[in-house]
Each structure stands twice: as C-alpha cells, then as structure tokens.
XYZ file of C-alpha atoms in Angstrom:
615
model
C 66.239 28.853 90.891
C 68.371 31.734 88.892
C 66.927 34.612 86.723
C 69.035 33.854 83.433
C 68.517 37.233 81.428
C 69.992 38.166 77.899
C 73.415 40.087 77.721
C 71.607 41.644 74.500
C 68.548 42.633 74.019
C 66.889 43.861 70.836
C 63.076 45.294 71.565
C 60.160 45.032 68.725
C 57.750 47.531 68.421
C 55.052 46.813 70.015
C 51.352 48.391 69.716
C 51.450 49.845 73.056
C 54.489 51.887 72.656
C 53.777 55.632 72.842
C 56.686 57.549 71.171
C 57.759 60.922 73.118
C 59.226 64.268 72.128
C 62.907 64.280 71.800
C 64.371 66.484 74.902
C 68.422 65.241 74.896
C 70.305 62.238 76.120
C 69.295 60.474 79.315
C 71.916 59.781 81.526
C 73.816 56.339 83.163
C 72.466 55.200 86.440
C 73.660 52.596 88.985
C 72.161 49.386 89.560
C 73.049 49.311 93.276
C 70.754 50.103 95.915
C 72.030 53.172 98.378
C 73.847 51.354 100.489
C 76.235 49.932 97.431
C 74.063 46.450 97.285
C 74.286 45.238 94.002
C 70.355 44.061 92.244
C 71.098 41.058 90.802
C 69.116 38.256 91.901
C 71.780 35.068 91.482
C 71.609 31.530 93.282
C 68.817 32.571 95.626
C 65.904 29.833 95.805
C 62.263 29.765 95.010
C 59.508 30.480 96.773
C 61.396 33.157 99.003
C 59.246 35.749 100.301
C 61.230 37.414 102.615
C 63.803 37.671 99.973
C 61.283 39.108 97.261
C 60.172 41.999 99.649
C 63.373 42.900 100.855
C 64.911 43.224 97.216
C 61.298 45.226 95.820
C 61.838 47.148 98.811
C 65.462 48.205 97.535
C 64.543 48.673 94.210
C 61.502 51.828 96.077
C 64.666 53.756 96.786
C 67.317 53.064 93.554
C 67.874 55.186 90.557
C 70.188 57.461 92.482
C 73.092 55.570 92.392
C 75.475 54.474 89.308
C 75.886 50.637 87.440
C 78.725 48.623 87.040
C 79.875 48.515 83.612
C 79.341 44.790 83.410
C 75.409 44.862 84.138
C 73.137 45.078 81.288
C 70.129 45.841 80.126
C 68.096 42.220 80.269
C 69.913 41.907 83.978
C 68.366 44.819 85.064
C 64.729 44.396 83.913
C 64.786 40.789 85.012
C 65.822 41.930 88.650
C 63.178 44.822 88.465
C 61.029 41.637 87.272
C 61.883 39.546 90.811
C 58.892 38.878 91.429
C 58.402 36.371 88.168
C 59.977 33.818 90.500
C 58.401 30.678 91.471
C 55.199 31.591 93.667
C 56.118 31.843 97.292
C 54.919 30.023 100.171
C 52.283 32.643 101.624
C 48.101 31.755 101.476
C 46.653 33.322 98.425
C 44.589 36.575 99.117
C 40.867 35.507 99.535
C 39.642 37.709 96.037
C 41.684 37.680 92.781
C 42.712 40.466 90.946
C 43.028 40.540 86.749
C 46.240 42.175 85.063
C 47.401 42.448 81.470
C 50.228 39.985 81.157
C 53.330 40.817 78.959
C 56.813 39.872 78.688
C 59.473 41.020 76.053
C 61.332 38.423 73.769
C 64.241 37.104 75.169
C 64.269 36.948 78.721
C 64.498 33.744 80.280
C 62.511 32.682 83.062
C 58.672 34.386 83.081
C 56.210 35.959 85.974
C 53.739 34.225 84.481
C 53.702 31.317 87.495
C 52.401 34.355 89.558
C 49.063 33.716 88.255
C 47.125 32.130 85.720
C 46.720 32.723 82.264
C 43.275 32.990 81.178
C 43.645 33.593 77.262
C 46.269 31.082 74.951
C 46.417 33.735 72.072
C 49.602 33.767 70.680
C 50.333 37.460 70.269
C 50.412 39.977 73.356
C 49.227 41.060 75.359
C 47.351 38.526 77.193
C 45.245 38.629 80.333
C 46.946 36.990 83.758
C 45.021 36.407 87.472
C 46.681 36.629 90.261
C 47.519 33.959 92.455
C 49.384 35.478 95.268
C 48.297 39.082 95.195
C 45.897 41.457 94.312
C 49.108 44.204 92.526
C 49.350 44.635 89.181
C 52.725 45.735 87.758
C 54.014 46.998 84.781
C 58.196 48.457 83.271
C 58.467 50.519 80.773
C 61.415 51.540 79.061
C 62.077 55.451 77.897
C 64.527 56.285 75.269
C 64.578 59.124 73.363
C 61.778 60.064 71.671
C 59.624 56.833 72.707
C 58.446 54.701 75.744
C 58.122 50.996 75.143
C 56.569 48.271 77.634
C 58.974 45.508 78.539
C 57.269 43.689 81.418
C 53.470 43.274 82.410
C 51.877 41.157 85.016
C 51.292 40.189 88.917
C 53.545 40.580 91.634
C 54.281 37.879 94.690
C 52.427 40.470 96.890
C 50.916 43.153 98.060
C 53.607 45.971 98.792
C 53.280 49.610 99.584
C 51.972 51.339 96.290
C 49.330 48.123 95.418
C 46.718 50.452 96.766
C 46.642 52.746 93.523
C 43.956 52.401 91.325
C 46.047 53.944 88.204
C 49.720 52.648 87.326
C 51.487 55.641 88.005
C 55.416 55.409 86.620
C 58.041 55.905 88.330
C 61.813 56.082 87.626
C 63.726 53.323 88.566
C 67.494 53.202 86.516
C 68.912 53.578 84.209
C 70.448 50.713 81.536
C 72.338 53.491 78.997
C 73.329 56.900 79.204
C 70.054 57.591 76.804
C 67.217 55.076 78.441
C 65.299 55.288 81.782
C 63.352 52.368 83.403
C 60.026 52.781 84.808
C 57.593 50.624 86.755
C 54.407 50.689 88.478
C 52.452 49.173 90.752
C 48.263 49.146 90.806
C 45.659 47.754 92.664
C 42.832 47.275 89.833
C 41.826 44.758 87.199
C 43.749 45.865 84.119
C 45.702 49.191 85.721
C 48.510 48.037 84.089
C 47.759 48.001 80.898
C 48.143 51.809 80.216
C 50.606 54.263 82.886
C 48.490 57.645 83.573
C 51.791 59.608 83.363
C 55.189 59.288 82.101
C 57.659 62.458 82.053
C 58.912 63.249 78.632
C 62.813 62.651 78.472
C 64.768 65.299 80.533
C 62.052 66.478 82.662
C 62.924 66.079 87.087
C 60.784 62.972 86.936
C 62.910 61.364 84.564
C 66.685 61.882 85.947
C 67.199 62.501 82.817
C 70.458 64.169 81.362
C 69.363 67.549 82.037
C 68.638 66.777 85.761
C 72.025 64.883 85.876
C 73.851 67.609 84.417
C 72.457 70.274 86.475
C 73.937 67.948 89.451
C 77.201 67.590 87.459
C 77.468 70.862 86.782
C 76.521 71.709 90.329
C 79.451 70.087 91.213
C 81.796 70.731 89.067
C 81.233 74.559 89.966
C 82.020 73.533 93.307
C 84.497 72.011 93.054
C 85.946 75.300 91.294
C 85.381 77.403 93.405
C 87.448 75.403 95.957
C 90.077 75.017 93.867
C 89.634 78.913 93.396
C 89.672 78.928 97.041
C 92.502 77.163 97.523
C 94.520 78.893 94.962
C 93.639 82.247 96.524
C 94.846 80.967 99.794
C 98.210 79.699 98.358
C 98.594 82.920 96.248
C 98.306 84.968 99.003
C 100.908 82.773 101.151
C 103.327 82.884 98.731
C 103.300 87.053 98.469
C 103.147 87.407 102.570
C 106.596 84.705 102.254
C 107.844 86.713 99.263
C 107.193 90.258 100.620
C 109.026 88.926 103.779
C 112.106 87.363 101.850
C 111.798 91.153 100.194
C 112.392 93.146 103.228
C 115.014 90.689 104.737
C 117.153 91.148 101.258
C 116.769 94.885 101.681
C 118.011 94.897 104.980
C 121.061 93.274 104.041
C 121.797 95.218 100.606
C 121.214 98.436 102.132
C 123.638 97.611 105.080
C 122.506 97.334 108.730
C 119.888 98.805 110.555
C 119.995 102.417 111.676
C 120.508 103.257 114.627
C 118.150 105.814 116.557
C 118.553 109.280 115.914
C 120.364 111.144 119.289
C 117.491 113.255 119.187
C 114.576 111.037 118.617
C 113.935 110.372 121.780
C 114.463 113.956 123.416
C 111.641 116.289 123.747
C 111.744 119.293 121.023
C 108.919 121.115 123.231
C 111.206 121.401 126.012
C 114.306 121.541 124.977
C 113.550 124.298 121.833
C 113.624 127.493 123.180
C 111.122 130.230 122.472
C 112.574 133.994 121.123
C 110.345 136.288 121.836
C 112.148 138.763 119.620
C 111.488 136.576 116.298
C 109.137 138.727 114.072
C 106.852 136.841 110.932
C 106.561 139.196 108.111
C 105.015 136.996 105.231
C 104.812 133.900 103.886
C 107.499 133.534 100.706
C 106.794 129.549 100.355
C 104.139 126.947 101.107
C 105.464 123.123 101.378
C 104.275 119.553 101.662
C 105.671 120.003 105.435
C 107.151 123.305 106.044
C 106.096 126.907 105.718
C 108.731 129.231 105.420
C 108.117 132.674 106.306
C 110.211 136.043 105.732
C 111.075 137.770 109.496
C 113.409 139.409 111.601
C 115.655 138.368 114.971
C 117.152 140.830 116.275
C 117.280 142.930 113.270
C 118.308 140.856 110.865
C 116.017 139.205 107.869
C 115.634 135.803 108.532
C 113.612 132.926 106.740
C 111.507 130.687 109.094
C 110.296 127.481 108.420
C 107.862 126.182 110.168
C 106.704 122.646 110.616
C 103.371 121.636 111.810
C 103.267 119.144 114.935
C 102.953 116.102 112.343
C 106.232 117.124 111.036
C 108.319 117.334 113.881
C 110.546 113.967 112.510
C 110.768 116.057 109.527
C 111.789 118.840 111.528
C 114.077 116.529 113.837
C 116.225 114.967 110.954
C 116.567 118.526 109.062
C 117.859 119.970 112.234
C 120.347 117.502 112.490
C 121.844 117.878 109.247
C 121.951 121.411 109.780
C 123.638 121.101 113.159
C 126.186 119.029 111.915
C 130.319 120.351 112.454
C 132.000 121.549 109.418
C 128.684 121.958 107.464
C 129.433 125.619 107.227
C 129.776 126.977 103.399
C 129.323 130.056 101.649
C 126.839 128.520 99.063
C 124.964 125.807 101.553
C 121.986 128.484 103.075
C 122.963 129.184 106.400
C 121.809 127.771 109.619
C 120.884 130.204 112.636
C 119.346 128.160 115.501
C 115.846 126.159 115.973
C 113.305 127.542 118.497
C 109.360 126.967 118.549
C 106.723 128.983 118.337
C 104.398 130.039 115.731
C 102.562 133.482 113.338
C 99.228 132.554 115.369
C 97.245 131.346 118.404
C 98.594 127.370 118.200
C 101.956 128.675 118.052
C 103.718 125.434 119.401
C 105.642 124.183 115.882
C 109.143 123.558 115.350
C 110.958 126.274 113.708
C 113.794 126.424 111.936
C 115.685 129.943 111.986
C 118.272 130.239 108.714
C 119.964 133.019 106.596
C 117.830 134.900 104.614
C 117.919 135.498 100.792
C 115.935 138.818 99.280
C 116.165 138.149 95.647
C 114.422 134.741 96.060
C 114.699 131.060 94.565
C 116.117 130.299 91.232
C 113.502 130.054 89.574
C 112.349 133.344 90.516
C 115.350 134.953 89.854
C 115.718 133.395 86.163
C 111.779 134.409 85.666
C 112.776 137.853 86.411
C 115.968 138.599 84.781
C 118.431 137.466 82.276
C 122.310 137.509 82.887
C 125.331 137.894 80.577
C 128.236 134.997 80.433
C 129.814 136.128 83.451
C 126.940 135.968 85.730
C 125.356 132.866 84.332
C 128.802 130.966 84.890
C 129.039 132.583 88.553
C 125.914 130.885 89.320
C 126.659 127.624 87.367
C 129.761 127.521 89.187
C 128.901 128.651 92.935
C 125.949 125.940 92.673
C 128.394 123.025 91.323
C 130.861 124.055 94.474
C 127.679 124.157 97.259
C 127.160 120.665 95.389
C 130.365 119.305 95.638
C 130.525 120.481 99.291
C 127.877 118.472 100.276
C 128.510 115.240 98.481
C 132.438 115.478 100.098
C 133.415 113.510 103.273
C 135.994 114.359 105.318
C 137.301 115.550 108.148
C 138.750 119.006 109.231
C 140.293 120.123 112.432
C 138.891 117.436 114.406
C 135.215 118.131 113.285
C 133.822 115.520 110.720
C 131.275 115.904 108.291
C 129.868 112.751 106.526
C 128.890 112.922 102.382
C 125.415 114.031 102.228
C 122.536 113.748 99.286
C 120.518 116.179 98.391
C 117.828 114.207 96.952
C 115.304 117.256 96.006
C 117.764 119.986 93.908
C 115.524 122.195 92.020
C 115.103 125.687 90.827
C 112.800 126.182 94.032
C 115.001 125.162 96.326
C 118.351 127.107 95.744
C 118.454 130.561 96.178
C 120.267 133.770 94.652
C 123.002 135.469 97.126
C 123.234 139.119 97.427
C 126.370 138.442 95.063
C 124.383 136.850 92.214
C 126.015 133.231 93.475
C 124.052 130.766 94.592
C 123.310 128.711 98.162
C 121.459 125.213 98.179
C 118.419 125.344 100.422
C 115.984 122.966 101.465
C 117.805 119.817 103.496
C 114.343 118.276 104.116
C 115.206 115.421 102.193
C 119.252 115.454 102.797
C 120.676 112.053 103.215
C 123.227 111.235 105.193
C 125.833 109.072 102.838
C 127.948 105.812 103.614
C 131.211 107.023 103.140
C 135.024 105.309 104.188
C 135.350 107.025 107.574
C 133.761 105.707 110.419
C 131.138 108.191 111.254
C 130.914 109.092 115.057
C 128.001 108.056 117.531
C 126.458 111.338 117.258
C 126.309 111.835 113.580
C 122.664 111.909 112.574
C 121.743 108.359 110.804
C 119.051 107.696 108.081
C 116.537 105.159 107.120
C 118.884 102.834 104.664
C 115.197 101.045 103.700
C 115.114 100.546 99.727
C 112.011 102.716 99.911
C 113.804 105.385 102.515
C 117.042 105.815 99.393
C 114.491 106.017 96.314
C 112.679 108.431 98.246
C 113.296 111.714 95.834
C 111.645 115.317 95.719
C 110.413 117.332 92.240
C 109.415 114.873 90.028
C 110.786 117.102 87.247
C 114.327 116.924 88.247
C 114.592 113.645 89.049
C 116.810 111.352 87.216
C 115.776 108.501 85.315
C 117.072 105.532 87.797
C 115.194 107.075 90.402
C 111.527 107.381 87.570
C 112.470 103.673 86.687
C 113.255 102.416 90.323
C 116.854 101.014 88.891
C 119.112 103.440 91.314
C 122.005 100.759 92.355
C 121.327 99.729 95.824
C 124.455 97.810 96.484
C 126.367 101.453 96.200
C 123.911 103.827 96.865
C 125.635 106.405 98.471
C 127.208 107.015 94.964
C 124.370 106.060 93.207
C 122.299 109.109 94.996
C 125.150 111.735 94.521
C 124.906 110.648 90.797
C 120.774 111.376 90.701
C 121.968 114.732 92.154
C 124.312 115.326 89.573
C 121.553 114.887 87.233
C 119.312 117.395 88.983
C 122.501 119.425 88.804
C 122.964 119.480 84.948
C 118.637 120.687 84.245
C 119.533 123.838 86.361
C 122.910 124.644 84.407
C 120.528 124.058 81.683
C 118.102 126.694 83.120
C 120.865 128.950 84.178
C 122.244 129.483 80.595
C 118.935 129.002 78.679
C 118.152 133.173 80.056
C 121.880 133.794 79.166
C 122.145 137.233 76.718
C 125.617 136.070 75.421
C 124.604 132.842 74.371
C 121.692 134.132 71.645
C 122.957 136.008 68.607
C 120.395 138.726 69.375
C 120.806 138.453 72.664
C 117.209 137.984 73.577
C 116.836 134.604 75.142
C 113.487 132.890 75.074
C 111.263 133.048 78.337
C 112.018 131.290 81.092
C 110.939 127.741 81.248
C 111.561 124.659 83.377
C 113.522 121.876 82.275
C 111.065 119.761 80.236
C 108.665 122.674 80.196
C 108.613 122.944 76.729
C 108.580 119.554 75.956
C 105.733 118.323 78.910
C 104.096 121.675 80.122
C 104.183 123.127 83.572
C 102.540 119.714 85.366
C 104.040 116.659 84.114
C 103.318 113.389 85.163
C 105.378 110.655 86.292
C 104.527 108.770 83.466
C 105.350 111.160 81.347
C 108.608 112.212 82.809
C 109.238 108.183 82.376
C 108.624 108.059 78.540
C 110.417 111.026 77.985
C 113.222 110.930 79.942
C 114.017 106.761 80.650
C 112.254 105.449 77.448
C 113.084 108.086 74.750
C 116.275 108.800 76.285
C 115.556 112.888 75.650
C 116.377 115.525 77.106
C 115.875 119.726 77.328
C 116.992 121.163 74.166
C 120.297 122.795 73.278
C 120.152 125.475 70.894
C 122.714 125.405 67.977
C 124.338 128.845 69.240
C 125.851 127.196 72.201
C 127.977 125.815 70.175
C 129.184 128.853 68.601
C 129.674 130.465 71.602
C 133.276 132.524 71.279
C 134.910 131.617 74.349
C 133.617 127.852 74.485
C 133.161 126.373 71.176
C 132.078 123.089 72.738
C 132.234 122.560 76.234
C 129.197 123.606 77.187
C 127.416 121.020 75.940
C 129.503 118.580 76.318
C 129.404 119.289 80.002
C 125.449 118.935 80.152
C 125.593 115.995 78.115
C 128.214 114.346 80.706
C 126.217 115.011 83.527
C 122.438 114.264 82.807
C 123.960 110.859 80.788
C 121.528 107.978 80.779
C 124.313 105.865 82.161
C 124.542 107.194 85.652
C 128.141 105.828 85.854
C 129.275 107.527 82.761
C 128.264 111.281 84.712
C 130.784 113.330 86.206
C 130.989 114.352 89.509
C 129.872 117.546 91.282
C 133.908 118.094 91.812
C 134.024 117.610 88.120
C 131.673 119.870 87.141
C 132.911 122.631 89.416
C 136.629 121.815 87.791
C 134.903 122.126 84.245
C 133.193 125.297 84.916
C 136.071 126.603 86.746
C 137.941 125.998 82.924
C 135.432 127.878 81.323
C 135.430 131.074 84.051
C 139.576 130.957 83.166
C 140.005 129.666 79.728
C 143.513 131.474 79.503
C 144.869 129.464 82.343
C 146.038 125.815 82.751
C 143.886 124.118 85.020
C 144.558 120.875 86.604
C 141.541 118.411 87.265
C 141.027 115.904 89.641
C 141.556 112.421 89.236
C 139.326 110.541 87.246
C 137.496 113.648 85.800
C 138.116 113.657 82.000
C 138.872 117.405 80.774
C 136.359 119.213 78.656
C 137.610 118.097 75.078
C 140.644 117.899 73.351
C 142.929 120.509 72.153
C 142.024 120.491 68.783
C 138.504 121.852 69.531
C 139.470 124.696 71.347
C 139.857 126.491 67.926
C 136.434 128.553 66.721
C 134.530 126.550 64.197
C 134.797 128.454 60.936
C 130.717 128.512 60.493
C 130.265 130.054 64.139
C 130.565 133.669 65.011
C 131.019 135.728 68.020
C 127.739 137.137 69.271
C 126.757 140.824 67.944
C-alpha cells in the first residue's frame, strides 16, 4: 500500500491551536535521515513491522539535515505519520490504551486502522483505542506566531519514548524556511491531546532561524578567517618572491659584486702600530663613529680620530681611501699614518693620525667671523678645487687614483687652512666611483648595494634625489658627484651669506645654516622633503647679490646651476671651480672646459643702472 499525501496543503484553524509569540523566521530543514536516506515511504507493503520501526527509528535522529526541493509539506507529515499504515502482523498488547484521534483535511490514507474509533461525531477531535500498542502520538506544526495540530492518534507500537506519561514535543523538520514539525510520543489515555511544552519560535529547541543562523554564521566566519588565512599566506609569498626579484635587479643595475676589501681580512690589531709619542689634548668633535681629538706627534698638532672596536670597518674603508696614490692635495685634509691606541685604560681603537687645522670647521669659522669678497671667493674657490679633485679620475706618473664621492659635504666637515682656504675632511662616507679606467686589484672597492649608494650623511645638505630615493642607479657614479655638487652650492651659499662686500652696510646677518631660517636648527627629513623636493625651494638670495659691482649676476646664477632640481641640468665641481675662477679674475679671458656653459652672456656683464657699488 502507498501513503498518497497532498502536494498542497491549506490548514483550518482548529480549536486546539495555541498561537505563539512572534521571534523571526524558522529555517529549511532536510527530510533525509543522517546518513542521506530520503523519508518517503513509497511502494513498501502493509503490515510491515520491521519496516515501520526502522523508518520511526530514523525519523528519532532527523531535523539536522536539509530537504530536497521537490518534497513537501503533506509528504513530510504523512511519512512522520508511518505508522497510519495498515496494522502489522504482531499480537496486540494484552491492555488497551485510549488516545485523542485527529487527522488534518487532505491527506490521503488515515492511522485510524491502528485502532478503533469509539465516537462517530463528525467534527474533531475524536477518541481512538489502540489496537497494536499502548503509544499515543501526536505532530504539531509551528509557524510563526502559532502552533497548530496536524496529526493525532496510535502508533503500530511501542517504541522508545511510549513510556512518558506527558506528550513532550520534539523537533522533527522542517517543511519551509518559517515552519517546524513536532511530534510526540506518550504512554497514557489521552496524553496526546495537549503537548506539556513547545519552544516558542527561535528558541535551541526549535532549530529555529536564530539557531540556524548562529551555525551559518559560525561558518561563514570560518570560513573567513581561512580565506584570511590563506590570503596572509599568499601575501606574504609574494613579498619574500618580490623582495628577492628586488635584490637580484639591484645586483645587476648597480654592476657586479664587490670584491673583498685587501684589508678586510688582515688584522688591524697587529698590523697597526702603537706611537708611544702620540699625545691627546682634547676632544674638538664627537661622531656617530669617530672621536676626533686635538694632539701632538712628535711636535706637531695633529687631529686623531678614533674609532671604537665596532667601527673598525668604518675605520678599515676610511683608511683605504686615505692611503690611496695620488690622493695628495692641498685642500683634501691631509693623511699622516694609522696606529692604535687610545686617551684611556681600553686604549685598543683604531686611530687615524691626519693634518691638523686650528681655526676649526666651517661652520665655526663662519660663526665667528665675517670675510670681505676676496676671502669669501678664496674659500668658495679652494673648496670647489678640493671638490673637483676628488670627483676626477685619472692617472699620474704611474699612480692611479679612481673618482671618489663625498657623500657627507657639510659645514662640519671641511675645515679652514691657516691661509683662510679650505680642505675637505671627513672620508667616512667617501665612495669609491665607477669610472672608464680599469681600476687595479688593490684599489679599495665599495658596497655597489642600492642601499650602500643612497647611503648619505647631514640630512641638511643632502640633495633632493637622495630625500626622494630617485638618485639614478643605472649611472650612479655621476649621479653621486651630482648630490655632491648640491651639497657644494648650500656652503657657497653659507660662505657668502657672512660676506661684508655683499651687504650695502656691510653688516651681514648672523650666521645660519642652509635652511636654518626657513626649518630651524633640527629639521626633519620630512621636512627637508617638502621643502626642498616638493616646493622646489631653496636658501634665500638677497637682492644685493645682484648688485654686487664686480659680478652683476653670476653669483646667483652659479648657485642656481648647481643646487638645480634637475640633477642633470647642475654643473660640475670643475665647472664651478672654472666659474669662480672667472669671478677671482674678471679682467682676464678665461677658457672653460668642455661642456661647462660660461657664467652669462656678454651683455650682462654691464652694471644694472638700479644697482650700486657697496658704501
């Protein structure tokens, strides 16, 4: 015999039905058991025991799993009706039992063959006695705000639950996203005919929507965070790949890899010697790596830097630049030899033993005094020449000397001859420049890392490729002798800002820094970046420069062509000397190198007629 159930089903109201706060949507369940088996009781015969219990015993365990789309409502009440089958072939109990007796409009096929009916009347509920058990059972169906019997009577036998004495509900699917399907099983006369309990919509007992969306949600958040997971994982392959592809680009834009210094591997401890006779007087300058101190060796004023014993690479690649043939110049400080030693008890540094200068640093110097025209342009000019010196390559009586970068030119760091000329200091940072010439095996090599070129000293002086991380790495070795030609122009700057002849009263303003006035004493990076790279400023040039008698214009012109935003629109350090040479000699004709533009045309060699010559 087949269950034939309705594909729709519209429920009266019926005097039993006990209407339920509102608490949200209830949400779809399966009609499959757990192990995927569908309900639906089709083409199975009568009178099957076995069958019933094994299909009520499926139905204990559903309501966690989700129906096919095709199932509907009537299909799943008539299966959670199976036992309304034909009665099976098992003895009847020896005692009856007494159950209400109920059945919704249009299902087809009835329970009511479980037992007899004892009342005719024609409107429910009616009163049924059990034939083949002594279980009562009861479905109701819970919507949204109500709960509404659909199914009353005896069942085929007695199963484990028949031994409550109250119908208790419990959840068994769920026909819509908004219903829920109870049942019950008792084990009195009439415990059917009222449940003791049934969870409002929403509640845990109910599956409702809330409980299902907790799950979903649940889930969904897992499923998140794996993705997040996942994405973290992939992120973080990609930047070790990228990072890698980095360094491998570097290596080939900034040329090949260095070789070891000569000196790298010896030991400085025994191969430095120690001179007893070397004297410390005072300490002139503290550094990040270096102190330098004011002495004597053998009677003569020297300057000592020491480095501590985490600074002897420092120490080792400074030395080597020093050491280098042909480095010799009247306006690069001089070197005297390297020994080690020390002021105090752990007196086992590097030192560093070079030429003394009594009137200081630049900047102290300029703090200290102001200079008339001929003075400021023999220091303008002596530190264009040490400048040029060091950027040159070439090679003279068999000794070569390769370009080098200064990297770190400030006020600090070049220092006033007995003469009033200047003599660039401070190597720490020197690099050793690609140039056309074949260097020889011993000339000292340098880190040719992107990070080792944009490596630069005073913030303040740097120039704005180096602030903005553009410096061109496929031609660096130019690119750096162009930063230092930036660097270059701020200290002509400073140079002729305490210049007497260049002020009609011939009282120049305090000494300041270049930027000083503009960013204080301390400026940041940041700072230095909006100002010099975004704003495109720089230090101010007072309107009496350009009266000056003797150079109505080339002064700043010349600043203007060095510290240029375009670094390859700047002049060279040979330009610059050639310029100020012009200016130290305007009566003569001066011929300038190639490729170095002269100062300005004829025409503006003539006095404007609004300027006058200084009082």
């Amino acid at each position: 015999m087949r269950l034939v159930l309705c594909s729709s089903l519209s429920l009266p109201a019926f005097p039993h039905t006990h209407p339920l706060p509102h608490s949200g949507r209830l949400p779809h369940r399966d009609w499959e058991d757990r192990g995927g088996r569908s309900w639906g009781l089709r083409d199975q015969k009568p009178h099957s025991a076995p069958y019933l219990k094994e299909a009520l015993a499926r139905g204990s365990c559903a309501g966690s799993c989700f129906p096919p789309a095709a199932t509907s409502f009537s299909m799943m009440l008539g299966t959670l009706g199976l036992w309304a089958l034909l009665p099976t072939a098992v003895q009847a109990p020896p005692s009856t039992r007494t159950c209400v007796f109920f059945e919704a409009p249009g299902v087809r096929g009835s329970t009511k063959t479980l037992g007899k009916l004892l009342d005719a009347g024609p409107g429910p509920p009616r009163v049924i006695r059990c034939l083949y058990s002594r279980c009562c059972f009861g479905i109701w169906n819970l919507t949204q705000d109500r709960a509404q019997v659909e199914m009353q009577g005896c069942r085929d036998s007695d199963e484990p639950g028949c031994e409550s004495p109250d119908c208790d509900p419990s959840p068994r699917a769920h026909p819509s996203p908004s219903s829920t399907l109870f049942t019950c099983s008792c084990g009195t006369d009439f415990c059917n005919a009222n449940y003791s309990h049934l969870p409002p919509p929403g509640s845990p007992g109910t599956l409702g929507s809330q409980g299902l969306q907790a799950v979903a949600g649940e889930s969904i958040w897992m499923a998140l965070v794996l993705l997040g997971l996942f994405l973290l994982l992939l992120l973080l392959l990609g930047s070790i790949i990228l990072v890698l592809l980095q360094r491998k680009a570097s290596r080939v834009r900034g040329g090949p890899e260095p070789e070891p210094e000569p000196d790298s591997g010896r030991d400085w401890s025994t191969e430095l010697p120690e001179l007893p006779e070397l004297c410390f007087s005072q300490v002139i300058r503290e550094g990040g790596h270096a102190v330098v101190w004011a002495g004597q060796l053998q009677g003569e004023l020297v300057a000592i830097k020491a480095f501590p014993l985490r600074a002897v690479a420092q120490f080792q690649a400074e030395r080597a630049l020093y050491e280098l043939p042909g480095l010799q110049h009247d306006h690069i400080v001089r070197f005297i030899t390297a020994s080690r030693g020390g002021p105090g008890p752990p007196s086992c540094g590097p030192l560093l033993v070079l030429e003394l200068h009594p009137k200081g640093s630049l900047c102290h110097y300029l703090t200290q005094h102001t200079s008339d025209w001929g003075s400021s342009l023999r220091m303008a000019l002596s530190l264009a020449q040490g400048l040029a010196f060091l950027h040159e390559e070439r090679w003279q009586d068999g000794q070569y000397k390769p370009g080098i970068a200064h990297r770190d030119l400030s006020s600090q760091n070049v220092l006033i001859r007995e003469d009033g000329s200047c003599a660039i200091g401070d190597l720490g940072l020197a690099l050793v420049l690609p140039g056309l010439t074949q260097p020889p095996a011993w000339a000292p090599t340098q880190p040719r890392g992107p990070a080792a070129i944009m490596e630069a000293g005073t913030q303040r002086y740097m120039a704005p490729e180096l602030l903005d991380k553009t410096l061109d790495l496929q031609d660096w070795g130019m690119a750096l002798r162009r930063a230092d030609v930036y660097s270059l122009a701020l200290l002509l700057w400073e140079i002729l800002s305490r210049c007497l002849d260049l002020r009609p009263d011939s009282r120049p303003p305090p000494f300041q820094l270049a930027y000083e006035a503009e960013l204080g004493s301390t400026p940041t990076t940041c700072e230095l970046w909006t100002l010099a790279v975004e704003e495109r400023r720089r230090p101010y040039i007072p309107s009496t420069w350009h009266c000056f008698a003797t150079d109505p214009g080339g002064l700043r012109e010349l600043l203007e062509d060095c510290w240029d935003a375009d670094p390859e629109a700047r002049l060279t350090a040979e330009c610059v000397q050639q310029r100020l040479a012009a200016l130290a000699q305007p009566q003569e004709a001066h011929s300038f190198p190639e490729g170095c533009p002269p100062p300005c045309p004829e025409d503006c060699l003539s006095t404007p007629p609004h300027c006058h010559s200084p009082l």
